[in-house]
Amino acid sequence: LRREEGELVERGSLFRRFPEHQDTVLEVLEADRATDREEDPGTLDLSATRLGRYEFAAGKPLGEGAFGKVYQAWDARLRRHVAIKVPRPNKLDKDIFLREARAVSQLKHRNICTVYDVDEDDGRPYLVMELIEGPKLSERLSRQRLSTEEAVRIVYEVALALDEAHAQGVVHRDLKPAN
């Protein structure tokens, strides 16, 4: 998260903070450096304006993370807006992607978006999810500080969702206010 906000994170500070996980820290930092050296392969070519049966509403992603980008699209068959997660090709193992999609699709909780579909278009897999309307928490936090009561309520709701996911063996791995 610090890196996404433009803050430089020193290797030494991570080693001091997580001395028992130095190998993992090195792996993550090396993967980050490798990703930085590449052109951004996670950018979806929206000149086609569709992926499978889904028509993209706009070219700008709703969000992005280390795994990929999320776009808004229109499902003409069911006549609803959806969110489509497109993994970066360099972060992709199709078997793992499908296994994770299946696991997440089994989660049923008011604070977890519903997975509608997983598919492939021209060899590129994607995940179709419920589109949650409204501002991201990160946008609200950039405008104003939350009251203690509201912060506690949000943390409580997130904790309930994480508890449900963890009970089903699912770990989020990219939890942040922008999601």
XYZ file of N, CA, C and O in Angstrom, residues 10-176:
668
model
N 12.070 0.722 2.079
C 13.430 0.202 2.100
C 13.445 -1.273 2.499
O 12.726 -1.687 3.396
N 14.294 -2.041 1.835
C 14.461 -3.454 2.137
C 14.843 -3.656 3.600
O 14.308 -4.522 4.274
N 15.772 -2.849 4.093
C 16.238 -2.979 5.481
C 15.121 -2.808 6.494
O 15.046 -3.538 7.482
N 14.225 -1.844 6.235
C 13.127 -1.631 7.180
C 12.181 -2.832 7.188
O 11.644 -3.198 8.229
N 11.996 -3.462 6.020
C 11.148 -4.652 5.969
C 11.815 -5.823 6.689
O 11.152 -6.602 7.372
N 13.128 -5.952 6.548
C 13.858 -7.022 7.246
C 13.765 -6.844 8.755
O 13.588 -7.804 9.494
N 13.896 -5.582 9.216
C 13.798 -5.330 10.664
C 12.385 -5.588 11.168
O 12.182 -6.117 12.251
N 11.401 -5.239 10.356
C 10.013 -5.404 10.764
C 9.563 -6.861 10.721
O 8.743 -7.289 11.525
N 10.091 -7.622 9.754
C 9.690 -9.017 9.570
C 10.925 -9.915 9.501
O 11.167 -10.568 8.479
N 11.695 -9.998 10.577
C 12.954 -10.753 10.520
C 12.758 -12.238 10.209
O 13.609 -12.853 9.570
N 11.640 -12.801 10.612
C 11.405 -14.228 10.370
C 10.938 -14.514 8.944
O 10.800 -15.675 8.558
N 10.718 -13.464 8.150
C 10.198 -13.649 6.786
C 11.104 -13.010 5.735
O 10.624 -12.553 4.695
N 12.404 -13.003 5.960
C 13.320 -12.345 5.029
C 13.271 -12.961 3.629
O 13.330 -12.243 2.634
N 13.151 -14.281 3.535
C 13.084 -14.927 2.212
C 11.847 -14.465 1.445
O 11.918 -14.167 0.249
N 10.727 -14.389 2.143
C 9.482 -13.949 1.498
C 9.593 -12.488 1.064
O 9.170 -12.130 -0.035
N 10.179 -11.650 1.927
C 10.373 -10.237 1.590
C 11.205 -10.124 0.316
O 10.869 -9.364 -0.599
N 12.284 -10.884 0.230
C 13.134 -10.848 -0.966
C 12.365 -11.275 -2.211
O 12.484 -10.656 -3.273
N 11.560 -12.328 -2.101
C 10.768 -12.794 -3.242
C 9.794 -11.722 -3.720
O 9.661 -11.476 -4.914
N 9.104 -11.092 -2.774
C 8.125 -10.067 -3.128
C 8.812 -8.867 -3.761
O 8.353 -8.340 -4.781
N 9.924 -8.434 -3.184
C 10.641 -7.286 -3.746
C 11.160 -7.591 -5.151
O 11.093 -6.742 -6.041
N 11.680 -8.790 -5.363
C 12.178 -9.164 -6.691
C 11.029 -9.235 -7.697
O 11.158 -8.781 -8.828
N 9.903 -9.775 -7.283
C 8.739 -9.832 -8.175
C 8.270 -8.427 -8.536
O 7.920 -8.148 -9.681
N 8.286 -7.518 -7.544
C 7.924 -6.121 -7.794
C 8.865 -5.486 -8.806
O 8.441 -4.791 -9.720
N 10.167 -5.703 -8.623
C 11.156 -5.127 -9.540
C 10.958 -5.679 -10.949
O 11.026 -4.947 -11.924
N 10.686 -6.960 -11.060
C 10.469 -7.567 -12.376
C 9.235 -6.963 -13.038
O 9.231 -6.682 -14.229
N 8.188 -6.754 -12.258
C 6.958 -6.154 -12.786
C 7.211 -4.722 -13.236
O 6.730 -4.295 -14.280
N 8.003 -3.974 -12.451
C 8.299 -2.586 -12.798
C 9.079 -2.474 -14.102
O 8.941 -1.503 -14.830
N 9.912 -3.470 -14.410
C 10.746 -3.420 -15.611
C 9.943 -3.724 -16.875
O 10.362 -3.401 -17.971
N 8.804 -4.338 -16.720
C 7.993 -4.716 -17.873
C 7.073 -3.577 -18.260
O 6.735 -2.729 -17.465
N 6.631 -3.593 -19.525
C 5.510 -2.751 -19.885
C 4.322 -3.272 -19.116
O 4.309 -4.424 -18.717
N 3.314 -2.492 -18.927
C 2.168 -2.937 -18.148
C 1.300 -3.879 -18.970
O 0.464 -3.446 -19.747
N 1.505 -5.198 -18.823
C 0.713 -6.145 -19.597
C -0.678 -6.322 -19.034
O -1.489 -7.012 -19.620
N -0.977 -5.698 -17.904
C -2.290 -5.841 -17.306
C -3.296 -4.880 -17.890
O -4.467 -4.945 -17.595
N -2.819 -3.961 -18.720
C -3.737 -3.030 -19.338
C -4.473 -3.751 -20.448
O -3.865 -4.278 -21.366
N -5.751 -3.758 -20.338
C -6.579 -4.446 -21.309
C -6.740 -3.555 -22.530
O -7.001 -2.368 -22.418
N -6.559 -4.127 -23.704
C -6.773 -3.390 -24.933
C -8.280 -3.259 -25.125
O -8.953 -4.215 -25.497
N -8.788 -2.074 -24.853
C -10.235 -1.892 -24.934
C -10.678 -1.387 -26.300
O -11.809 -0.955 -26.456
N -9.787 -1.453 -27.292
C -10.213 -1.063 -28.627
C -11.305 -2.012 -29.122
O -12.140 -1.646 -29.921
N -11.292 -3.247 -28.622
C -12.326 -4.212 -28.992
C -13.625 -3.931 -28.249
O -14.682 -4.355 -28.687
N -13.586 -3.246 -27.133
C -14.714 -2.850 -26.287
C -15.481 -3.995 -25.630
O -16.472 -3.760 -24.983
N -15.032 -5.233 -25.799
C -15.736 -6.346 -25.151
C -14.766 -7.442 -24.760
O -13.683 -7.558 -25.295
N -15.236 -8.230 -23.809
C -14.523 -9.420 -23.370
C -15.606 -10.478 -23.197
O -16.490 -10.331 -22.345
N -15.580 -11.504 -24.053
C -16.670 -12.465 -24.038
C -17.964 -11.752 -24.389
O -18.008 -10.983 -25.335
N -18.997 -11.981 -23.609
C -20.293 -11.339 -23.876
C -20.431 -9.983 -23.189
O -21.479 -9.343 -23.270
N -19.386 -9.532 -22.509
C -19.448 -8.319 -21.703
C -18.886 -7.120 -22.473
O -17.807 -7.175 -23.034
N -19.649 -6.016 -22.474
C -19.252 -4.790 -23.160
C -18.720 -3.801 -22.118
O -19.399 -3.522 -21.132
N -17.529 -3.278 -22.368
C -16.922 -2.362 -21.406
C -17.618 -1.011 -21.431
O -17.906 -0.462 -22.487
N -17.879 -0.499 -20.223
C -18.560 0.782 -20.071
C -17.587 1.939 -20.280
O -17.967 2.989 -20.767
N -16.340 1.776 -19.901
C -15.340 2.834 -20.024
C -13.963 2.197 -20.039
O -13.777 1.103 -19.521
N -13.004 2.896 -20.619
C -11.662 2.355 -20.721
C -10.847 2.418 -19.447
O -9.904 1.668 -19.287
N -11.220 3.298 -18.545
C -10.440 3.462 -17.313
C -10.805 2.377 -16.302
O -11.984 2.149 -16.030
N -9.811 1.707 -15.730
C -10.120 0.679 -14.718
C -10.779 1.281 -13.478
O -10.503 2.417 -13.104
N -11.651 0.495 -12.852
C -12.236 0.894 -11.568
C -11.181 0.822 -10.473
O -11.229 1.558 -9.498
N -10.260 -0.116 -10.635
C -9.209 -0.304 -9.645
C -8.155 -1.239 -10.193
O -8.343 -1.888 -11.215
N -7.036 -1.275 -9.475
C -5.974 -2.189 -9.876
C -5.106 -2.520 -8.688
O -5.057 -1.793 -7.700
N -4.474 -3.662 -8.801
C -3.578 -4.122 -7.762
C -2.475 -4.944 -8.391
O -2.323 -4.965 -9.617
N -1.730 -5.634 -7.571
C -0.613 -6.430 -8.067
C -1.101 -7.551 -8.975
O -0.415 -7.942 -9.917
N -2.298 -8.058 -8.729
C -2.811 -9.202 -9.477
C -3.368 -8.809 -10.846
O -3.239 -9.549 -11.806
N -4.017 -7.662 -10.930
C -4.636 -7.279 -12.187
C -5.452 -6.017 -12.047
O -5.268 -5.249 -11.109
N -6.371 -5.834 -12.992
C -7.213 -4.639 -13.010
C -8.676 -5.046 -13.045
O -9.026 -6.118 -13.510
N -9.517 -4.134 -12.548
C -10.964 -4.358 -12.523
C -11.617 -3.266 -13.356
O -11.327 -2.080 -13.175
N -12.485 -3.688 -14.274
C -13.185 -2.777 -15.164
C -14.688 -2.904 -14.971
O -15.181 -3.958 -14.606
N -15.412 -1.826 -15.282
C -16.869 -1.890 -15.302
C -17.297 -2.326 -16.697
O -16.715 -1.899 -17.695
N -18.314 -3.183 -16.745
C -18.821 -3.662 -18.035
C -20.332 -3.849 -17.949
O -20.926 -3.783 -16.877
N -20.918 -4.098 -19.112
C -22.354 -4.319 -19.224
C -22.596 -5.744 -19.709
O -22.016 -6.182 -20.702
N -23.430 -6.449 -18.979
C -23.845 -7.794 -19.370
C -25.170 -7.629 -20.110
O -26.222 -7.452 -19.487
N -25.110 -7.663 -21.455
C -26.312 -7.425 -22.268
C -27.331 -8.544 -22.110
O -28.535 -8.303 -22.190
N -26.870 -9.757 -21.876
C -27.787 -10.883 -21.733
C -28.665 -10.716 -20.491
O -29.873 -10.900 -20.538
N -28.040 -10.393 -19.360
C -28.800 -10.243 -18.113
C -29.153 -8.793 -17.805
O -29.783 -8.504 -16.786
N -28.713 -7.879 -18.652
C -29.029 -6.443 -18.537
C -28.652 -5.878 -17.167
O -29.498 -5.361 -16.433
N -27.362 -5.995 -16.871
C -26.870 -5.451 -15.608
C -25.405 -5.066 -15.761
O -24.673 -5.611 -16.574
N -25.005 -4.098 -14.931
C -23.599 -3.715 -14.873
C -22.861 -4.719 -13.998
O -23.411 -5.218 -13.017
N -21.625 -5.005 -14.368
C -20.790 -5.949 -13.629
C -19.380 -5.374 -13.506
O -19.031 -4.402 -14.183
N -18.599 -5.994 -12.658
C -17.173 -5.683 -12.550
C -16.418 -6.891 -13.094
O -16.765 -8.030 -12.786
N -15.406 -6.645 -13.915
C -14.618 -7.727 -14.496
C -13.170 -7.572 -14.056
O -12.552 -6.539 -14.295
N -12.658 -8.610 -13.404
C -11.257 -8.630 -12.990
C -10.459 -9.368 -14.048
O -10.761 -10.511 -14.388
N -9.437 -8.691 -14.560
C -8.577 -9.255 -15.591
C -7.173 -9.368 -15.006
O -6.548 -8.357 -14.698
N -6.682 -10.590 -14.829
C -5.348 -10.740 -14.247
C -4.254 -10.312 -15.223
O -4.419 -10.412 -16.438
N -3.160 -9.819 -14.658
C -1.987 -9.508 -15.483
C -1.413 -10.830 -15.989
O -1.308 -11.781 -15.219
N -1.040 -10.889 -17.254
C -0.497 -12.145 -17.797
C 0.713 -12.656 -17.021
O 0.865 -13.859 -16.846
N 1.548 -11.766 -16.513
C 2.738 -12.206 -15.781
C 2.407 -12.691 -14.372
O 3.267 -13.224 -13.692
N 1.167 -12.523 -13.926
C 0.736 -12.980 -12.601
C -0.195 -14.175 -12.711
O -0.852 -14.549 -11.764
N -0.255 -14.778 -13.910
C -1.311 -15.725 -14.178
C -0.857 -17.177 -14.206
O 0.064 -17.540 -14.917
N -1.524 -17.965 -13.417
C -1.496 -19.417 -13.540
C -2.966 -19.787 -13.660
O -3.726 -19.644 -12.702
N -3.387 -20.214 -14.841
C -4.818 -20.433 -15.105
C -5.453 -21.425 -14.143
O -6.604 -21.255 -13.749
N -4.714 -22.463 -13.745
C -5.272 -23.441 -12.809
C -5.532 -22.806 -11.447
O -6.574 -23.021 -10.833
N -4.580 -22.013 -10.964
C -4.754 -21.327 -9.682
C -5.890 -20.316 -9.789
O -6.726 -20.201 -8.895
N -5.943 -19.577 -10.899
C -6.993 -18.586 -11.111
C -8.372 -19.240 -11.038
O -9.270 -18.759 -10.349
N -8.537 -20.370 -11.733
C -9.827 -21.067 -11.729
C -10.152 -21.620 -10.343
O -11.285 -21.504 -9.874
N -9.158 -22.182 -9.658
C -9.382 -22.719 -8.312
C -9.811 -21.601 -7.350
O -10.752 -21.758 -6.576
N -9.138 -20.457 -7.432
C -9.506 -19.333 -6.564
C -10.886 -18.802 -6.918
O -11.668 -18.458 -6.030
N -11.219 -18.728 -8.209
C -12.546 -18.256 -8.615
C -13.631 -19.178 -8.076
O -14.670 -18.712 -7.590
N -13.384 -20.473 -8.141
C -14.359 -21.432 -7.604
C -14.529 -21.248 -6.102
O -15.648 -21.297 -5.584
N -13.435 -21.071 -5.398
C -13.499 -20.902 -3.936
C -14.255 -19.626 -3.576
O -15.151 -19.640 -2.720
N -13.938 -18.533 -4.235
C -14.589 -17.258 -3.929
C -16.063 -17.301 -4.308
O -16.905 -16.713 -3.630
N -16.397 -18.026 -5.372
C -17.800 -18.089 -5.800
C -18.683 -18.796 -4.772
O -19.902 -18.645 -4.792
N -18.087 -19.553 -3.865
C -18.850 -20.252 -2.830
C -19.158 -19.367 -1.624
O -19.972 -19.733 -0.778
N -18.505 -18.205 -1.543
C -18.714 -17.317 -0.397
C -20.052 -16.604 -0.524
O -20.368 -16.043 -1.574
N -20.809 -16.634 0.541
C -22.104 -15.947 0.579
C -22.132 -15.098 1.838
O -22.278 -15.607 2.957
N -21.947 -13.797 1.666
C -21.932 -12.889 2.811
C -22.297 -11.498 2.312
O -21.911 -11.108 1.210
N -23.006 -10.749 3.117
C -23.464 -9.419 2.690
C -22.317 -8.458 2.404
O -22.495 -7.465 1.704
N -21.128 -8.725 2.937
C -19.989 -7.829 2.743
C -18.959 -8.376 1.757
O -17.840 -7.879 1.690
N -19.352 -9.389 0.996
C -18.459 -9.966 -0.012
C -19.194 -9.924 -1.344
O -20.319 -10.417 -1.461
N -18.565 -9.325 -2.364
C -19.251 -9.233 -3.654
C -19.407 -10.632 -4.255
O -18.574 -11.508 -4.064
N -20.491 -10.812 -4.961
C -20.841 -12.098 -5.544
C -20.080 -12.317 -6.849
O -19.988 -11.407 -7.678
N -19.545 -13.513 -7.032
C -18.914 -13.898 -8.297
C -20.015 -14.455 -9.194
O -20.736 -15.368 -8.807
N -20.131 -13.883 -10.398
C -21.153 -14.328 -11.339
C -20.620 -15.331 -12.351
O -21.351 -16.219 -12.801
N -19.365 -15.174 -12.757
C -18.875 -15.973 -13.875
C -17.350 -15.958 -13.885
O -16.722 -15.051 -13.344
N -16.773 -16.962 -14.487
C -15.344 -16.990 -14.812
C -15.269 -17.568 -16.216
O -15.980 -18.522 -16.539
N -14.465 -16.933 -17.049
C -14.408 -17.380 -18.437
C -13.079 -16.970 -19.048
O -12.221 -16.413 -18.375
N -12.945 -17.254 -20.331
C -11.743 -16.932 -21.084
C -12.162 -16.359 -22.417
O -13.156 -16.790 -23.000
N -11.418 -15.384 -22.894
C -11.658 -14.825 -24.214
C -10.314 -14.753 -24.918
O -9.413 -14.070 -24.440
N -10.182 -15.463 -26.014
C -8.929 -15.490 -26.769
C -7.736 -15.840 -25.869
O -6.683 -15.213 -25.930
N -7.964 -16.814 -24.979
C -6.897 -17.276 -24.090
C -6.687 -16.435 -22.854
O -5.848 -16.745 -22.011
N -7.434 -15.363 -22.704
C -7.277 -14.465 -21.553
C -8.416 -14.692 -20.563
O -9.567 -14.389 -20.853
N -8.112 -15.229 -19.374
C -9.173 -15.475 -18.394
C -9.633 -14.183 -17.720
O -8.904 -13.191 -17.685
N -10.847 -14.220 -17.223
C -11.385 -13.084 -16.485
C -12.446 -13.574 -15.517
O -13.015 -14.652 -15.683
N -12.695 -12.766 -14.513
C -13.652 -13.067 -13.458
C -14.719 -11.979 -13.465
O -14.383 -10.787 -13.476
N -15.983 -12.373 -13.486
C -17.087 -11.410 -13.512
C -17.743 -11.399 -12.134
O -18.110 -12.450 -11.609
N -17.860 -10.196 -11.573
C -18.372 -10.042 -10.212
C -19.465 -8.988 -10.157
O -19.612 -8.174 -11.072
N -20.157 -9.008 -9.044
C -21.124 -7.970 -8.717
C -20.416 -6.621 -8.720
O -19.312 -6.480 -8.183
N -21.046 -5.629 -9.319
C -20.511 -4.266 -9.302
C -21.073 -3.558 -8.075
O -22.290 -3.442 -7.925
N -20.196 -3.119 -7.200
C -20.604 -2.376 -5.999
C -20.498 -0.891 -6.307
O -19.400 -0.389 -6.561
N -21.609 -0.207 -6.315
C -21.637 1.226 -6.615
C -21.209 2.037 -5.394
O -21.354 1.587 -4.260
N -20.712 3.222 -5.654
C -20.369 4.131 -4.563
C -18.884 4.391 -4.488
O -18.087 3.749 -5.170
N -18.537 5.347 -3.647
C -17.118 5.713 -3.540
C -16.307 4.637 -2.817
O -16.828 3.901 -1.986
N -15.039 4.572 -3.174
C -14.121 3.674 -2.473
C -13.800 4.296 -1.123
O -13.823 5.523 -0.966
N -13.496 3.462 -0.164
C -13.106 3.961 1.154
C -11.895 4.877 1.039
O -11.819 5.900 1.728
N -10.970 4.559 0.153
C -9.772 5.395 -0.018
C -10.143 6.813 -0.450
O -9.507 7.780 -0.026
N -11.180 6.957 -1.282
C -11.631 8.285 -1.705
C -12.208 9.066 -0.532
O -11.937 10.255 -0.372
N -13.011 8.398 0.278
C -13.578 9.061 1.459
C -12.477 9.488 2.417
O -12.508 10.582 2.974
N -11.497 8.603 2.623
C -10.412 8.913 3.555
C -9.547 10.061 3.060
O -8.976 10.801 3.863
N -9.445 10.222 1.747
C -8.648 11.337 1.219
C -9.355 12.675 1.398
O -8.714 13.718 1.414
N -10.678 12.651 1.544
C -11.457 13.877 1.722
C -11.669 14.254 3.176
O -11.731 15.430 3.516
N -11.831 13.257 4.032
C -12.151 13.551 5.429
C -11.773 12.394 6.337
O -11.683 11.257 5.901
N -11.560 12.732 7.571
C -11.268 11.710 8.571
C -12.592 11.108 9.053
O -13.580 11.817 9.236
N -12.604 9.806 9.236
C -13.810 9.143 9.724
C -13.945 9.359 11.227
O -12.945 9.432 11.943
N -15.178 9.398 11.681
C -15.395 9.431 13.124
C -14.985 8.080 13.695
O -14.931 7.076 12.972
N -14.712 8.041 14.968
C -14.330 6.781 15.608
C -15.435 5.744 15.436
O -15.158 4.585 15.119
N -16.683 6.171 15.601
C -17.808 5.247 15.471
C -17.886 4.653 14.068
O -18.105 3.460 13.895
N -17.704 5.503 13.049
C -17.790 5.012 11.683
C -16.610 4.099 11.357
O -16.771 3.064 10.701
N -15.426 4.449 11.821
C -14.242 3.603 11.595
C -14.435 2.235 12.236
O -14.142 1.198 11.620
N -14.957 2.210 13.455
C -15.203 0.938 14.142
C -16.237 0.118 13.386
O -16.076 -1.097 13.198
N -17.286 0.760 12.901
C -18.325 0.057 12.136
C -17.741 -0.569 10.866
O -18.002 -1.733 10.552
N -16.921 0.187 10.140
C -16.326 -0.319 8.904
C -15.382 -1.484 9.200
O -15.438 -2.521 8.538
N -14.533 -1.322 10.197
C -13.600 -2.398 10.556
C -14.368 -3.644 10.985
O -14.013 -4.766 10.610
N -15.449 -3.451 11.730
C -16.269 -4.577 12.160
C -16.859 -5.318 10.960
O -16.806 -6.549 10.882
N -17.406 -4.584 9.991
C -18.011 -5.196 8.808
C -16.957 -5.929 7.973
O -17.212 -7.025 7.468
N -15.787 -5.333 7.825
C -14.703 -6.000 7.093
C -14.280 -7.267 7.832
O -14.057 -8.316 7.216
N -14.187 -7.180 9.158
C -13.793 -8.351 9.953
C -14.801 -9.487 9.799
O -14.416 -10.656 9.718
N -16.089 -9.168 9.747
C -17.104 -10.204 9.534
C -16.900 -10.901 8.192
O -16.982 -12.131 8.099
N -16.633 -10.114 7.148
C -16.411 -10.697 5.828
C -15.148 -11.551 5.810
O -15.145 -12.656 5.266
N -14.080 -11.065 6.417
C -12.836 -11.832 6.464
C -13.009 -13.121 7.259
O -12.475 -14.168 6.884
N -13.765 -13.044 8.334
C -14.017 -14.235 9.141
C -14.725 -15.302 8.299
O -14.362 -16.478 8.338
N -15.719 -14.893 7.527
C -16.432 -15.823 6.656
C -15.493 -16.397 5.593
O -15.482 -17.605 5.343
N -14.717 -15.534 4.965
C -13.785 -16.005 3.935
C -12.769 -16.976 4.527
O -12.521 -18.049 3.962
N -12.194 -16.625 5.662
C -11.191 -17.483 6.289
C -11.806 -18.817 6.721
O -11.156 -19.863 6.618
N -13.046 -18.796 7.164
C -13.720 -20.039 7.557
C -13.870 -20.979 6.358
O -13.933 -22.192 6.525
N -13.911 -20.402 5.154
C -14.040 -21.206 3.929
C -12.674 -21.458 3.277
O -12.611 -21.968 2.161
N -11.604 -21.049 3.960
C -10.257 -21.284 3.434
C -9.793 -20.277 2.403
O -8.840 -20.524 1.668
N -10.449 -19.120 2.325
C -10.084 -18.087 1.356
C -9.384 -16.943 2.079
O -9.890 -16.430 3.066
N -8.219 -16.546 1.554
C -7.462 -15.422 2.099
C -7.429 -14.338 1.030
O -7.095 -14.598 -0.126
N -7.771 -13.102 1.395
C -7.906 -12.026 0.424
C -6.586 -11.622 -0.228
O -6.515 -11.488 -1.419
N -5.549 -11.371 0.477
C -4.203 -11.040 0.017
C -4.031 -9.647 -0.565
O -2.918 -9.268 -0.904
N -5.094 -8.880 -0.751
C -4.924 -7.516 -1.281
C -5.963 -6.588 -0.657
O -6.580 -5.783 -1.342
N -6.134 -6.720 0.638
C -7.132 -5.914 1.345
C -6.592 -4.500 1.512
O -5.508 -4.299 2.039
N -7.359 -3.521 1.031
C -6.947 -2.120 1.121
C -8.178 -1.240 0.943
O -9.191 -1.673 0.401
